[in-house]
Structures are given as structure tokens and as C-alpha cells.
Coordinates of C-alpha atoms in Angstrom, one line a residue:
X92 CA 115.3 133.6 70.6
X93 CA 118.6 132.7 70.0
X94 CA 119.5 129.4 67.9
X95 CA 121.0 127.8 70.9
X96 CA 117.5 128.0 72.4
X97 CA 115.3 127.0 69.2
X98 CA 117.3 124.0 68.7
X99 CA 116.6 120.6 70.4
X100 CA 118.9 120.1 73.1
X101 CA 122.7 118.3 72.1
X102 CA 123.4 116.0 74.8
X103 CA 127.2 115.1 74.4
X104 CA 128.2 111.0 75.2
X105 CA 131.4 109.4 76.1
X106 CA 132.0 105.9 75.8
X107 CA 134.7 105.9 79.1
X108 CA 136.6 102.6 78.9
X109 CA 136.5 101.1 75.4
X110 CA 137.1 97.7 77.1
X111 CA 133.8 97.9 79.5
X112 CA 129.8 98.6 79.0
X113 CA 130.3 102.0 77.8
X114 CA 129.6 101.2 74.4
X115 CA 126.8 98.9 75.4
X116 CA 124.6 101.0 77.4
X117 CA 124.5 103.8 74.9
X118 CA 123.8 101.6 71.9
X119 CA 121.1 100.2 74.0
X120 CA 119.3 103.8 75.4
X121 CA 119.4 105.1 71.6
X122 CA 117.8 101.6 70.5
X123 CA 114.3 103.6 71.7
X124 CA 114.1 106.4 68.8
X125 CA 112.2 108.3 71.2
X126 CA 115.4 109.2 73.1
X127 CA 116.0 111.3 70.0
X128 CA 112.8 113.2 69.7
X129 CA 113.8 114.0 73.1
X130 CA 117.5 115.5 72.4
X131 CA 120.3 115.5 69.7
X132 CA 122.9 112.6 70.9
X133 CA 126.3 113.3 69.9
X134 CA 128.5 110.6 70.8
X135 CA 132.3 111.0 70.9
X136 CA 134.4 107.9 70.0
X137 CA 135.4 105.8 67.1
X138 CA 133.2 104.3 64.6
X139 CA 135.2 101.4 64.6
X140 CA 135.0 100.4 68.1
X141 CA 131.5 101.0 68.9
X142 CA 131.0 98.7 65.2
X143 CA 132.5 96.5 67.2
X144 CA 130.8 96.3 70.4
X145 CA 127.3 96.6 68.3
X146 CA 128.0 93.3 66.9
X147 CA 129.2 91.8 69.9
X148 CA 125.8 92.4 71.6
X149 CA 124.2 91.9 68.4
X150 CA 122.2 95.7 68.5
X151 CA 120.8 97.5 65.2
X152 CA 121.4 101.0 66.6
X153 CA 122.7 103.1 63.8
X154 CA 125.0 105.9 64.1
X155 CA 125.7 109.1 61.4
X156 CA 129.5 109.4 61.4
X157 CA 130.3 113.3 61.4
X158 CA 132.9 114.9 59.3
X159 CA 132.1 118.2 61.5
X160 CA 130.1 119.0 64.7
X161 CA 128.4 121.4 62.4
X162 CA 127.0 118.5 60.2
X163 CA 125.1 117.1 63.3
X164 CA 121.5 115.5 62.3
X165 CA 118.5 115.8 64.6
X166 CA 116.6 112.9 65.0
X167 CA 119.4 110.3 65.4
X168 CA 122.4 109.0 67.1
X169 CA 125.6 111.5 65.6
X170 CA 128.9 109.7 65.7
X171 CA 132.5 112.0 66.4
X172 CA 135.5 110.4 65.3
X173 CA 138.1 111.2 67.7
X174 CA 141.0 109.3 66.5
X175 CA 141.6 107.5 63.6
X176 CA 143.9 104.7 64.7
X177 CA 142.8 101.3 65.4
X178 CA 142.5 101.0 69.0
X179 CA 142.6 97.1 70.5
X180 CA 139.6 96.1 72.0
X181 CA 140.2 93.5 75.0
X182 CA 136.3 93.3 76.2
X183 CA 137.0 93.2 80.1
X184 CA 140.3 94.0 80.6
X185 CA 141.5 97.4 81.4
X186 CA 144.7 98.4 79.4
X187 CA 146.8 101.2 78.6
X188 CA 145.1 101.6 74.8
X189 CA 141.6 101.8 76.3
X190 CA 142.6 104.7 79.2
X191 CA 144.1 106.6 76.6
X192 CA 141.3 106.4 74.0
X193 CA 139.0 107.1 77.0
X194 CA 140.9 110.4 77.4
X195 CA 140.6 111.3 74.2
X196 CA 137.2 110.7 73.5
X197 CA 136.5 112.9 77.0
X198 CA 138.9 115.2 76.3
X199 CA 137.6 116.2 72.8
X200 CA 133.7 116.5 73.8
X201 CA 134.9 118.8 77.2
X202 CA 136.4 121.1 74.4
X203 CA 133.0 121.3 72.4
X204 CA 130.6 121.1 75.8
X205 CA 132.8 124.9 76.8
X206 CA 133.0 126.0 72.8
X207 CA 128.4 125.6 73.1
X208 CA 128.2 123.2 70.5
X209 CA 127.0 120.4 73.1
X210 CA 124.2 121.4 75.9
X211 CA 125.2 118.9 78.1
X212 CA 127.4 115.9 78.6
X213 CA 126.7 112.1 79.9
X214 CA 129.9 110.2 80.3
X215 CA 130.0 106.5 80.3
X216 CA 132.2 105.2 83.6
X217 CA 135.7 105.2 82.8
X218 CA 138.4 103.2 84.8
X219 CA 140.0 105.1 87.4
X220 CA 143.7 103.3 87.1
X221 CA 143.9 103.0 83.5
X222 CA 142.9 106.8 82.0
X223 CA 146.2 108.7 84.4
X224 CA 148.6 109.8 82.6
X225 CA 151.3 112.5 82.9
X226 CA 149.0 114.8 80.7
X227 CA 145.9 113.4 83.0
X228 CA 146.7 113.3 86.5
X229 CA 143.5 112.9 87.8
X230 CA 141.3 110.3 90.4
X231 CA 138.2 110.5 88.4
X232 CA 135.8 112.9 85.8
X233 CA 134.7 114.9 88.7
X234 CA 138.2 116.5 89.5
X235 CA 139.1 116.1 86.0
X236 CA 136.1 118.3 84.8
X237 CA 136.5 120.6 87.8
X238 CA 140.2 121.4 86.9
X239 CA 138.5 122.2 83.2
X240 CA 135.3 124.0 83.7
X241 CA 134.8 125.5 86.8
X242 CA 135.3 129.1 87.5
X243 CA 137.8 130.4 89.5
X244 CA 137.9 129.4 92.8
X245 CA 135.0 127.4 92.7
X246 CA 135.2 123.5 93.4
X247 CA 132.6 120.9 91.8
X248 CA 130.2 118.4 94.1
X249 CA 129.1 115.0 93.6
X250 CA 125.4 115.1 94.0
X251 CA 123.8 111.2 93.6
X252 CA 120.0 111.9 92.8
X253 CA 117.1 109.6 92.1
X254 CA 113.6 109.8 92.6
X255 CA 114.0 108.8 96.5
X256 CA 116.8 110.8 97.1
X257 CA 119.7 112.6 96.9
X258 CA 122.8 112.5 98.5
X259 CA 126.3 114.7 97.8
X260 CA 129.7 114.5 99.6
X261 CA 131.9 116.6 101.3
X262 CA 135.1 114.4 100.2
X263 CA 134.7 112.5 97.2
X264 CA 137.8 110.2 95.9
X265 CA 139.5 110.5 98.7
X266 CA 141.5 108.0 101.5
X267 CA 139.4 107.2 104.0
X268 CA 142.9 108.2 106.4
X269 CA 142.8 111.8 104.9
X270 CA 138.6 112.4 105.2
X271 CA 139.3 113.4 109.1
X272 CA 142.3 116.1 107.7
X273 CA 139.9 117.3 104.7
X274 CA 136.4 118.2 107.1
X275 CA 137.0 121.5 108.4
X276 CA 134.3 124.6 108.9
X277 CA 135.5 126.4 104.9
X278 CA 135.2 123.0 103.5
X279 CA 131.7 122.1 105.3
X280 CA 130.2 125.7 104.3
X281 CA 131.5 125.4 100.8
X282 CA 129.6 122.4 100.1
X283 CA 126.5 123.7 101.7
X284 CA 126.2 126.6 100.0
X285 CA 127.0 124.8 96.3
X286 CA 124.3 122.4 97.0
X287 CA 122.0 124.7 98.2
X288 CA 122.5 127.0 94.9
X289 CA 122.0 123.7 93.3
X290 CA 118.7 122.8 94.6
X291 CA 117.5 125.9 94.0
X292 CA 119.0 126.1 90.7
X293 CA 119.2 122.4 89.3
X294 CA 116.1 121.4 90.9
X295 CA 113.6 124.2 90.8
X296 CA 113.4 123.7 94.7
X297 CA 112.7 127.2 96.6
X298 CA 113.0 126.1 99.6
X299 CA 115.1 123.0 100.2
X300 CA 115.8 121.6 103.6
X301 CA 119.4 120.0 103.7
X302 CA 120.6 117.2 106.1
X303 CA 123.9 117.0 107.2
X304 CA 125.9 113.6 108.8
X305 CA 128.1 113.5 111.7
X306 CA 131.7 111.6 110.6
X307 CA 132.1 109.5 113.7
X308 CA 129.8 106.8 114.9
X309 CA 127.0 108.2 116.9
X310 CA 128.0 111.7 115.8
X311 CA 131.4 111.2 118.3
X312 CA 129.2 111.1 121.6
X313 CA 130.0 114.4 122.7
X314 CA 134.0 114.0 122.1
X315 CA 134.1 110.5 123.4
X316 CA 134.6 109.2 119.5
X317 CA 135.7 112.0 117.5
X318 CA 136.0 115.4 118.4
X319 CA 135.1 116.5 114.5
X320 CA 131.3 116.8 115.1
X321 CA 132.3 118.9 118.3
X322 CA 135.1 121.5 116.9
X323 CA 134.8 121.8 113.3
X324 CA 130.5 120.5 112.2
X325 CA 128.2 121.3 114.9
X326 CA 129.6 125.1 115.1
X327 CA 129.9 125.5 111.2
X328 CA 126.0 124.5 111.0
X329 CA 124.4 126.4 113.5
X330 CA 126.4 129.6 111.9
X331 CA 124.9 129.0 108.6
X332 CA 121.5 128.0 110.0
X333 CA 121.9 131.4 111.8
X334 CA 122.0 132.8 108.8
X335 CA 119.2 131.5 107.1
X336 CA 120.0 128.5 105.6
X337 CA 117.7 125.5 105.8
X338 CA 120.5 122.9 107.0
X339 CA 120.2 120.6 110.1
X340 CA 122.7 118.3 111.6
X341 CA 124.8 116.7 112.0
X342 CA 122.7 113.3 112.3
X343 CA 124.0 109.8 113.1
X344 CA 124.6 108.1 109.6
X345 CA 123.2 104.9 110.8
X346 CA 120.2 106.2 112.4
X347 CA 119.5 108.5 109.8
X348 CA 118.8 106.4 107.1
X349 CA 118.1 103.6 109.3
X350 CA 114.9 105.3 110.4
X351 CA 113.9 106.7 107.0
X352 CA 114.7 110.4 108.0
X353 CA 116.2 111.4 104.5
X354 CA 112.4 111.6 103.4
X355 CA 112.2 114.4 105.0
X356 CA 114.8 116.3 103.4
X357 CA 115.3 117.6 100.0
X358 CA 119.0 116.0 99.9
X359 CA 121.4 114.7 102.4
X360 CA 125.1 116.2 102.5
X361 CA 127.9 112.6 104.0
X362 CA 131.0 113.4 105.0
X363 CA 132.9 110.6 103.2
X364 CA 132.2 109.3 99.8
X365 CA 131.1 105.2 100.9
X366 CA 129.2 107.0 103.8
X367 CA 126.7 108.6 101.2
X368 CA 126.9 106.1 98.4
X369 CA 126.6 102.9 99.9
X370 CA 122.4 104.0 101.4
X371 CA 122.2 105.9 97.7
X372 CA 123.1 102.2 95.3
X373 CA 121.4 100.2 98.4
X374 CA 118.1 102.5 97.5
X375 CA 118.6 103.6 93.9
X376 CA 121.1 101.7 92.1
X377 CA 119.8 101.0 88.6
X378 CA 118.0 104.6 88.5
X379 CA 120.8 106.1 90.1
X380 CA 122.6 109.3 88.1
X381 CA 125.6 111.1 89.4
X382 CA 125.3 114.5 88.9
X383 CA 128.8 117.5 88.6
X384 CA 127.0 120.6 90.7
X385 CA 128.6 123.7 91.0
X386 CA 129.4 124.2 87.4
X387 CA 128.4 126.7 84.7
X388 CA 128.1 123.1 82.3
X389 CA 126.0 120.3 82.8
X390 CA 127.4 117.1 83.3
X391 CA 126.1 113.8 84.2
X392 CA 126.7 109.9 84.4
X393 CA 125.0 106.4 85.5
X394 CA 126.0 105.6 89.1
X395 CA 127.9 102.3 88.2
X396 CA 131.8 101.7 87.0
X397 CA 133.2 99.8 83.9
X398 CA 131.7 96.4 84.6
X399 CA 134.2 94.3 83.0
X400 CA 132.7 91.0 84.0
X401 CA 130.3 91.5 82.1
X402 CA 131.3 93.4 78.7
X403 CA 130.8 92.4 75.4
X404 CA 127.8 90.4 76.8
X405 CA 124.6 92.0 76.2
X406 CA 123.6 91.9 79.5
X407 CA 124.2 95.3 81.1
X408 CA 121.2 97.6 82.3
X409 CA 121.5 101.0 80.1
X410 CA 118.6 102.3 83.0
X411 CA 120.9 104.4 84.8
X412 CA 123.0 105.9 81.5
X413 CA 119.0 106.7 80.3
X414 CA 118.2 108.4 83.7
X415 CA 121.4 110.2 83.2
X416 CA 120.5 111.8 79.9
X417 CA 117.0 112.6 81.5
X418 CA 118.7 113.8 84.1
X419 CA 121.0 116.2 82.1
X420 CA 118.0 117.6 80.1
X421 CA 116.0 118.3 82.7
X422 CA 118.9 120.5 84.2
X423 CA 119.0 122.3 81.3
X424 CA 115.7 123.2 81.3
X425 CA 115.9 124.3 84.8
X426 CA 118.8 126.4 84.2
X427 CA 116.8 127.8 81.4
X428 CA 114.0 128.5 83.2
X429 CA 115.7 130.0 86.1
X430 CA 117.5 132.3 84.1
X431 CA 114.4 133.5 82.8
X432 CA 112.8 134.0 85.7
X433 CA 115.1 135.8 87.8
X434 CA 116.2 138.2 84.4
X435 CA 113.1 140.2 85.2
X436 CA 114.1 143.6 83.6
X437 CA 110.9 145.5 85.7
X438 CA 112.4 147.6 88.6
X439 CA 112.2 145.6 92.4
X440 CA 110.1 146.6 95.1
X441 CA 112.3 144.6 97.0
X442 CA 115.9 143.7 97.2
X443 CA 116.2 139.8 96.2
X444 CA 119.7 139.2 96.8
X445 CA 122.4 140.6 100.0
X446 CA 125.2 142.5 99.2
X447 CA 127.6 139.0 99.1
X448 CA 125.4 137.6 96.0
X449 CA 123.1 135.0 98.5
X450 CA 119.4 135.3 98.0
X451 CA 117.9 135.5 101.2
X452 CA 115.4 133.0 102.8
X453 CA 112.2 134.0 101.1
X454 CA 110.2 131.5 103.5
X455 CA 109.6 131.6 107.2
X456 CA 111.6 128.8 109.1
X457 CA 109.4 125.9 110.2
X458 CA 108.1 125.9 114.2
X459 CA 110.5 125.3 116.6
X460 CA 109.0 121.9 117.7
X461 CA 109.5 120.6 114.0
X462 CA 112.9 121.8 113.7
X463 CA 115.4 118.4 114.4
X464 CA 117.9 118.6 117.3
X465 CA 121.3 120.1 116.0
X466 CA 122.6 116.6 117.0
X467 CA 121.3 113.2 116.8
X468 CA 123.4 110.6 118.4
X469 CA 120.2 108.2 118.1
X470 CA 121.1 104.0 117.6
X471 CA 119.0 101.4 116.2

């Protein structure tokens, strides 16, 4: 067994925004020490600044302040420095000093997470306006970390998961003008098939039955509101169900989770990013994690922003940030375990893969009559 395996898992933390909760909610998830008998926490920030915000919400958690990732202690909260300069700390009010020392922090534990000296990474919620720069140009940590660790040609998706549900989206941090523009058939089967190698993967699910929504209202009524369901969603889902893939669609959004359906599904795939997260923080918001699929790295966050209004006051919930580091663990694990079990080095009886890398649909597909209508234009 290699060392990477025989240690306790390193679960890399950035503080995002030095001006919002960041600070808070990690201080307050490694107040329980058995958060460390459960991984190795290495934060990434500056000792200074999270002194700071530990006195301002008056917490004991103590920190080891590393002079090298190779000094990190198990059993306690590890501290990197990333910068040495004193950074001004304005508790609720994004600035120009906290985006940059945000970048920083995230750019520094991104270069250890792809060097293996991290297992995993949690980020605290940065601020969206304040962390561009010309050397950062991007809307948010999921195109940011895309740009930086996916392979080639591969894109990242947003996956919100709880213990109710789990919802990803087709187009993330984008203008609500340019989601009609974005949704065509390579960009719906895309997204598909990475969260279906996710459930499979990230999960543990073998056989995971995926919900799709329609864009328009009512699914566009046969062309009479939209003609995206018609031309470009309806056709791309009945080629890949065609194929094997447990995905069913496109439902009315409304209806859908108006009438409970995304119980019976193991995740739900919007179109738009308000469309899925607005049912996902209505159902799960303090237990909420965000979740970066599609990666070879494991990255997770809470599903909340900065909350200014309230920093420096002690009063922010650290549940999600906790669920996230749960979260991020137990993807390792699966990854793990996955690995393992599919690096069988016995000859096959059978082939368990096509020719284009997809493993087939090792289950039969459920009876017709259970099967849901390709469209559901149902109201409420």
C-alpha cells in the first residue's frame, strides 16, 4: 500500500473572502476534534487574519502554522501561510485586498491538491466581483478550477447534493439571456454523461436514474412557448435513452418538484443555474454542499456565499462547510473503492466496457408502464 493510501486523508481549506464567514465557519467545524480523527485539515491562509477572526468570534480553535506541507501534523488543524503581508480586514465589505488574498490562498492550495500533497479541497465562498483580476478572469471556483484541473477537453459540473437530493446544471454562471444560446444537443449529452460517470463513480450508484427539466414553462407546450424542448432536448434524450442510459425528460420544472417527483430519481439535471438551485436551498440549504464533478480532484464547498451581513459576528452556521468536508471524504473513498474494484487483474468472461470507454447498462430497464412519459407538461 502506498503512503498516499496509509495516511489519513488531507482535506485542503480555503478561507475565500477574508472579509466574510470564511474564516468563521472553519474555525467553528474544527472546534469538534473529531473532525480531525476523521481527516488531516490543512488550511491555506494567513495566520494573522484567521487570529483575527478567532478573536472576533471569540473561538479557542488552535492552528499549527507550517513552515512546509511536509511538516503537516495529524490530529489537528495545519495552518499554510500564503503571504506574509498584512492584509486589511474590513469584516463585511468586499475590497480589492480581500479578492486578492482570496486568490492567493486558492491559488496556492490548487498547486498542492494537483502536486498529491492534499486529497481533497473545501473552499470557503469567495466573492464573485472582488477575486477577477487580469491574472484571474474568471465568474466563479467552478470555471476557475475547470480551467486548472480538468483534462483535456473535458468541462466540470455543478452537482448540489444533500441527503434529499441532488441536482446539477447544464449552465452554471451564466445570463439568463445567453441559457437559450448555450442548450443545444453536445452540451445536453455532455452533461449527462459526466453526471452519470459521477453517480456511478462519486456515489457508488450502479444504476442511477437521472431526471432531466424542460427550459420553458410547461416544457414549451409543443412549440407554443419555446421550441428548445422540441428541436434540441426531447431528441438528444431519447438518443441517449436509446442507448442505454437511464435519463427521462424533459419534465416541467414546476410540476416536477411541485409533486415530489425528484424522489424518484437519483439526481435531477436544470437547465439554468436558479432553475435547479432555488428547489435545492428551499429543500437543503444548511446541509447543502456543492460538489466540482467531472474532475480527476475532488473539490467541494457549503452551498451559501460570503455573508457579509453577518461576518465577524459569531453567528454563522459552519453545517454546510462540515457537510462539505464529509462530503469530500466520502468521495475519496468512493474513488478509492472504485478503483479497486474495477482494477480486477483476473481475465473477463465478459466485456465490461464498449469500444468508446462507456460501460454498458448492466441492469434491465424498468417495465414500460413505470417508465415516465418523455414529456411532462403537467401544472399544479
Amino acid at each position: 500500500m502506498s503512503d498516499i493510501a496509509s495516511r489519513p486523508l488531507r482535506i485542503g481549506l480555503t478561507p475565500g473572502d477574508t472579509n466574510g464567514i470564511g474564516y468563521e465557519i472553519i474555525l467553528k467545524t474544527f472546534t469538534d476534534p473529531m473532525m480531525v480523527e476523521l481527516c488531516t485539515p490543512v488550511l491555506y491562509g494567513s495566520p494573522r487574519t484567521a487570529t483575527y477572526h478567532r478573536k472576533a468570534i471569540g473561538s479557542e480553535t488552535q492552528f499549527q502554522i507550517l513552515h512546509s506541507i511536509n511538516d503537516v501534523q495529524d490530529g489537528r488543524l495545519n495552518m499554510v501561510s500564503c503571504y506574509d503581508e498584512e492584509v486589511r480586514i474590513d469584516l463585511g465589505q468586499p475590497t480589492a485586498e480581500s479578492g486578492r488574498a482570496a486568490r492567493i490562498c486558492l491559488e496556492r492550495a490548487v498547486s498542492d491538491l494537483k502536486a498529491g500533497h492534499i486529497d481533497a479541497l473545501v473552499t470557503a465562498p469567495i466573492c464573485k466581483e472582488n477575486i477577477k483580476a487580469d491574472d484571474f478572469p474568471y465568474v466563479g471556483h467552478t470555471e476557475f478550477l475547470q480551467a486548472r484541473l480538468c483534462e483535456e477537453g473535458k468541462k466540470a459540473l455543478m452537482i448540489l447534493t444533500s441527503r434529499q437530493l441532488r441536482v446539477a446544471v447544464a449552465t452554471a454562471h451564466l445570463p439568463l439571456s445567453e441559457v437559450s444560446r448555450a442548450i443545444t444537443p453536445e452540451l445536453i449529452e455532455e452533461k449527462v454523461r459526466t453526471l452519470y460517470a459521477s453517480l456511478r463513480r462519486d456515489f457508488l450508484l450502479p444504476s442511477p436514474r437521472i431526471a432531466v427539466l424542460g427550459l420553458n414553462p410547461h416544457c414549451g407546450d409543443g412549440g407554443t412557448i419555446g421550441t428548445e424542448e422540441r428541436d434540441v432536448i426531447i431528441p438528444t434524450l431519447k438518443r441517449l435513452a436509446d442507448e442505454g442510459l437511464p435519463v427521462f425528460g424533459p419534465f416541467a420544472a414546476d410540476a416536477f418538484f411541485g409533486l415530489h417527483q425528484h424522489r424518484e430519481f437519483d439526481a435531477v439535471l436544470a437547465m439554468y443555474h436558479d432553475q435547479g438551485l432555488i428547489p435545492f436551498k428551499y429543500l437543503a440549504m444548511d446541509e447543502g454542499v456543492n460538489f466540482t464533478a467531472g474532475m480527476p480532484f475532488v473539490r467541494t464547498s457549503p452551498d451559501h456565499g460570503t455573508a457579509f451581513n453577518i461576518a465577524g459576528k459569531g453567528v454563522a452556521n459552519a453545517t454546510s462547510f462540515r457537510e462539505a468536508v464529509y462530503a469530500a471524504i466520502d468521495i475519496v473513498r468512493a474513488r478509492r473503492a472504485d478503483d479497486e474494484a474495477t482494477a480486477n487483474p483476473l481475465p473477463k468472461l465478459y466485456h465490461d466496457r464498449r469500444e468508446d470507454g462507456e460501460r454498458p447498462r448492466r441492469f434491465p430497464r424498468e417495465p414500460k408502464d413505470m417508465t415516465p412519459e418523455l414529456t411532462d407538461n403537467a401544472e399544479v
